[in-house]
Amino acid sequence: MAGILFIISAPSGSGKSTLVSELRKQVSGVDFSISWTTRPPRGSEEHGREYYFTSREEFERMRAESMFLEYAEVFGNYYGTARHSLEDARRVGHDLLLDIDVQGAAQVRKSMPEAVSIFVLPPTPKVLRTRLRNRSRAEGVVNESELYRRLSEASKEIENYRDYSYILINDILDRAVAQLEAIVLAERYYRNAEPIVYRSSRVLEVAAACRQSNSRERLKPVLEAFGIDGISGQQQLPFGDDLDDD
Ligand code: 5GP
């Protein structure tokens, strides 16, 4: 394998974690970087499985020692990718997948322009709101102002879609998983690291359709629903007018 660096970003509630865990079940040779964070564990999260949980002081010490490939502050907490994740994956010839926010993705793209970046969008603000609300319920906190803040944050983050190589619209999970898998296989193929022995032309077609440059038509209604002007990338309305019911 080529040791490709994949970056995946999405607004909170886009279903990115489910997509990533499905990809990991279906494609071998992709390692997942476990980030460091100063946010406390949620629900059944475990240190060393979802994240390495640490204090702000310890995070700042690690940052001062340049231990992070990238880091960012998201919703008031620090998150960072340890440099050694990349070195570890390279040593064994694996690809590496970073699930990081738009700020971190911009840092990685700058230092490693060969990285393949994928942006995941929820299909509509209504779906996003339902997912965020269900997540809050599962965590035992339903806070309307927090929900509003996250929706507003999501709309802002979506404006960054233009910086990504590929766009996934997470409408139907199976389809989005197949698209993500196709992107990984196609990138391996293009870098001559791994021939696609079967389904080859179909995989390349699916991946090509997800390229940002080929996503205009698919993206248009989604951007409109989020009140984002597809041409300038500027936000026009808070969340479009698609928020009436769940
Ligand atoms: P959550 O707290 O919901 O798990 O993650 C919040 C956000 O932080 C998500 O957008 C996630 O992609 C991002 N994130 C997780 N790990 C990292 C990291 O190492 N670096 C950066 N920049 N963002 C991260």
XYZ file of N, CA, C and O and ligand atoms in Angstrom, residues 8-12 16-17 33-37 39 42 45 51 59 68 70-75 77-82 98-105 107 135 150 157, ligand 1:
192
model
N -10.745 13.264 6.711
C -12.201 13.348 6.573
C -12.717 14.369 7.575
O -12.343 14.351 8.746
N -13.510 15.309 7.082
C -14.082 16.342 7.950
C -15.572 16.423 7.686
O -16.026 16.139 6.571
N -16.303 16.852 8.705
C -17.743 17.006 8.552
C -18.265 17.810 9.718
O -17.688 17.761 10.808
N -19.349 18.531 9.522
C -19.940 19.181 10.687
C -20.447 18.119 11.666
O -20.823 17.020 11.232
N -20.437 18.451 12.927
C -20.923 17.544 13.954
C -22.364 17.139 13.627
O -23.193 17.989 13.310
N -20.434 11.084 10.332
C -19.077 10.739 9.893
C -18.499 9.542 10.653
O -17.866 8.675 10.046
N -18.738 9.470 11.958
C -18.144 8.366 12.747
C -18.662 7.028 12.252
O -17.893 6.058 12.146
N -6.237 7.260 12.958
C -5.443 7.975 13.952
C -6.310 8.323 15.162
O -7.373 8.931 15.010
N -5.872 7.916 16.332
C -6.608 8.264 17.557
C -6.065 9.601 18.057
O -4.886 9.718 18.384
N -6.941 10.594 18.072
C -6.526 11.948 18.446
C -6.406 12.102 19.957
O -6.999 11.350 20.719
N -5.679 13.145 20.326
C -5.644 13.579 21.727
C -6.684 14.678 21.894
O -6.864 15.503 20.984
N -7.378 14.673 23.022
C -8.331 15.766 23.259
C -8.402 16.134 24.740
O -8.156 15.287 25.599
N -11.314 17.287 25.805
C -12.719 17.174 26.210
C -12.911 15.888 27.021
O -12.205 14.897 26.790
N -17.284 10.880 26.515
C -18.749 10.866 26.434
C -19.209 9.419 26.456
O -18.584 8.572 25.831
N -17.249 6.022 25.693
C -15.914 6.245 25.120
C -14.814 5.807 26.092
O -14.937 5.989 27.296
N -10.457 8.262 21.728
C -9.502 9.370 21.898
C -8.505 9.010 22.990
O -8.756 8.120 23.796
N -1.818 18.804 27.297
C -1.948 19.062 25.853
C -1.005 20.201 25.458
O -0.292 20.129 24.456
N 2.475 17.443 17.863
C 1.284 17.334 17.013
C 1.564 17.675 15.553
O 2.244 18.654 15.261
N -0.983 18.393 13.694
C -1.930 19.523 13.631
C -2.712 19.518 14.923
O -2.798 18.497 15.600
N -3.288 20.661 15.267
C -4.196 20.713 16.412
C -5.145 21.878 16.217
O -4.884 22.779 15.399
N -6.259 21.836 16.941
C -7.229 22.934 16.821
C -8.074 22.985 18.087
O -8.145 21.998 18.838
N -8.702 24.121 18.293
C -9.655 24.231 19.390
C -11.048 24.154 18.767
O -11.376 24.915 17.860
N -11.829 23.187 19.217
C -13.175 22.966 18.670
C -14.157 22.948 19.833
O -13.951 22.192 20.791
N -15.203 23.752 19.765
C -16.198 23.842 20.846
C -15.532 23.969 22.226
O -15.928 23.315 23.187
N -12.620 22.938 23.312
C -11.640 21.913 23.715
C -10.564 21.775 22.647
O -10.835 21.986 21.473
N -9.367 21.375 23.118
C -8.292 21.122 22.161
C -8.394 19.702 21.601
O -8.761 18.762 22.324
N -8.034 19.581 20.322
C -7.938 18.270 19.667
C -6.647 18.286 18.857
O -6.339 19.293 18.217
N -5.913 17.174 18.851
C -4.688 17.143 18.058
C -4.320 15.747 17.587
O -4.665 14.739 18.219
N -3.626 15.708 16.458
C -3.144 14.444 15.884
C -1.663 14.292 16.213
O -0.865 15.171 15.860
N -1.306 13.206 16.872
C 0.107 12.978 17.199
C 0.890 12.668 15.921
O 0.417 11.905 15.070
N -7.416 10.459 9.020
C -7.561 11.446 10.100
C -8.992 11.971 10.085
O -9.437 12.491 9.060
N -9.664 11.854 11.206
C -11.003 12.446 11.349
C -10.788 13.744 12.113
O -10.668 13.743 13.337
N -10.672 14.834 11.375
C -10.308 16.112 12.010
C -11.190 17.247 11.482
O -11.815 17.108 10.442
N -11.200 18.346 12.207
C -12.074 19.453 11.814
C -11.449 20.268 10.670
O -10.323 19.992 10.246
N -12.190 21.268 10.208
C -11.733 22.025 9.035
C -10.431 22.808 9.295
O -9.615 22.976 8.386
N -10.228 23.258 10.536
C -8.993 24.004 10.846
C -7.775 23.076 10.767
O -6.741 23.415 10.179
N -7.929 21.884 11.354
C -6.838 20.904 11.330
C -6.551 20.459 9.899
O -5.396 20.301 9.492
N -7.636 20.267 9.120
C -7.476 19.820 7.735
C -6.670 20.859 6.947
O -5.796 20.508 6.148
N -4.403 22.851 8.102
C -2.985 22.765 8.501
C -2.293 21.593 7.801
O -1.168 21.714 7.321
N -28.724 12.656 19.242
C -27.466 12.457 19.964
C -27.552 13.090 21.365
O -27.159 12.476 22.339
N -24.832 24.504 17.500
C -24.186 23.475 16.663
C -24.659 23.557 15.215
O -23.883 23.345 14.291
N -19.190 25.687 8.908
C -18.175 24.695 8.504
C -18.384 24.231 7.072
O -17.429 23.988 6.329
P -16.156 15.243 18.983
O -15.880 15.946 20.271
O -17.625 15.352 18.589
O -15.664 13.817 18.999
O -15.321 15.974 17.836
C -15.524 17.331 17.590
C -14.759 17.716 16.338
O -13.346 17.615 16.577
C -15.043 16.863 15.110
O -15.234 17.730 14.004
C -13.776 16.058 14.914
O -13.538 15.753 13.545
C -12.742 17.036 15.432
N -11.493 16.366 15.805
C -11.319 15.164 16.384
N -10.020 14.889 16.532
C -9.347 15.939 16.007
C -7.961 16.233 15.848
O -7.057 15.493 16.199
N -7.659 17.431 15.281
C -8.617 18.312 14.860
N -8.220 19.432 14.283
N -9.931 18.053 14.982
C -10.292 16.884 15.560
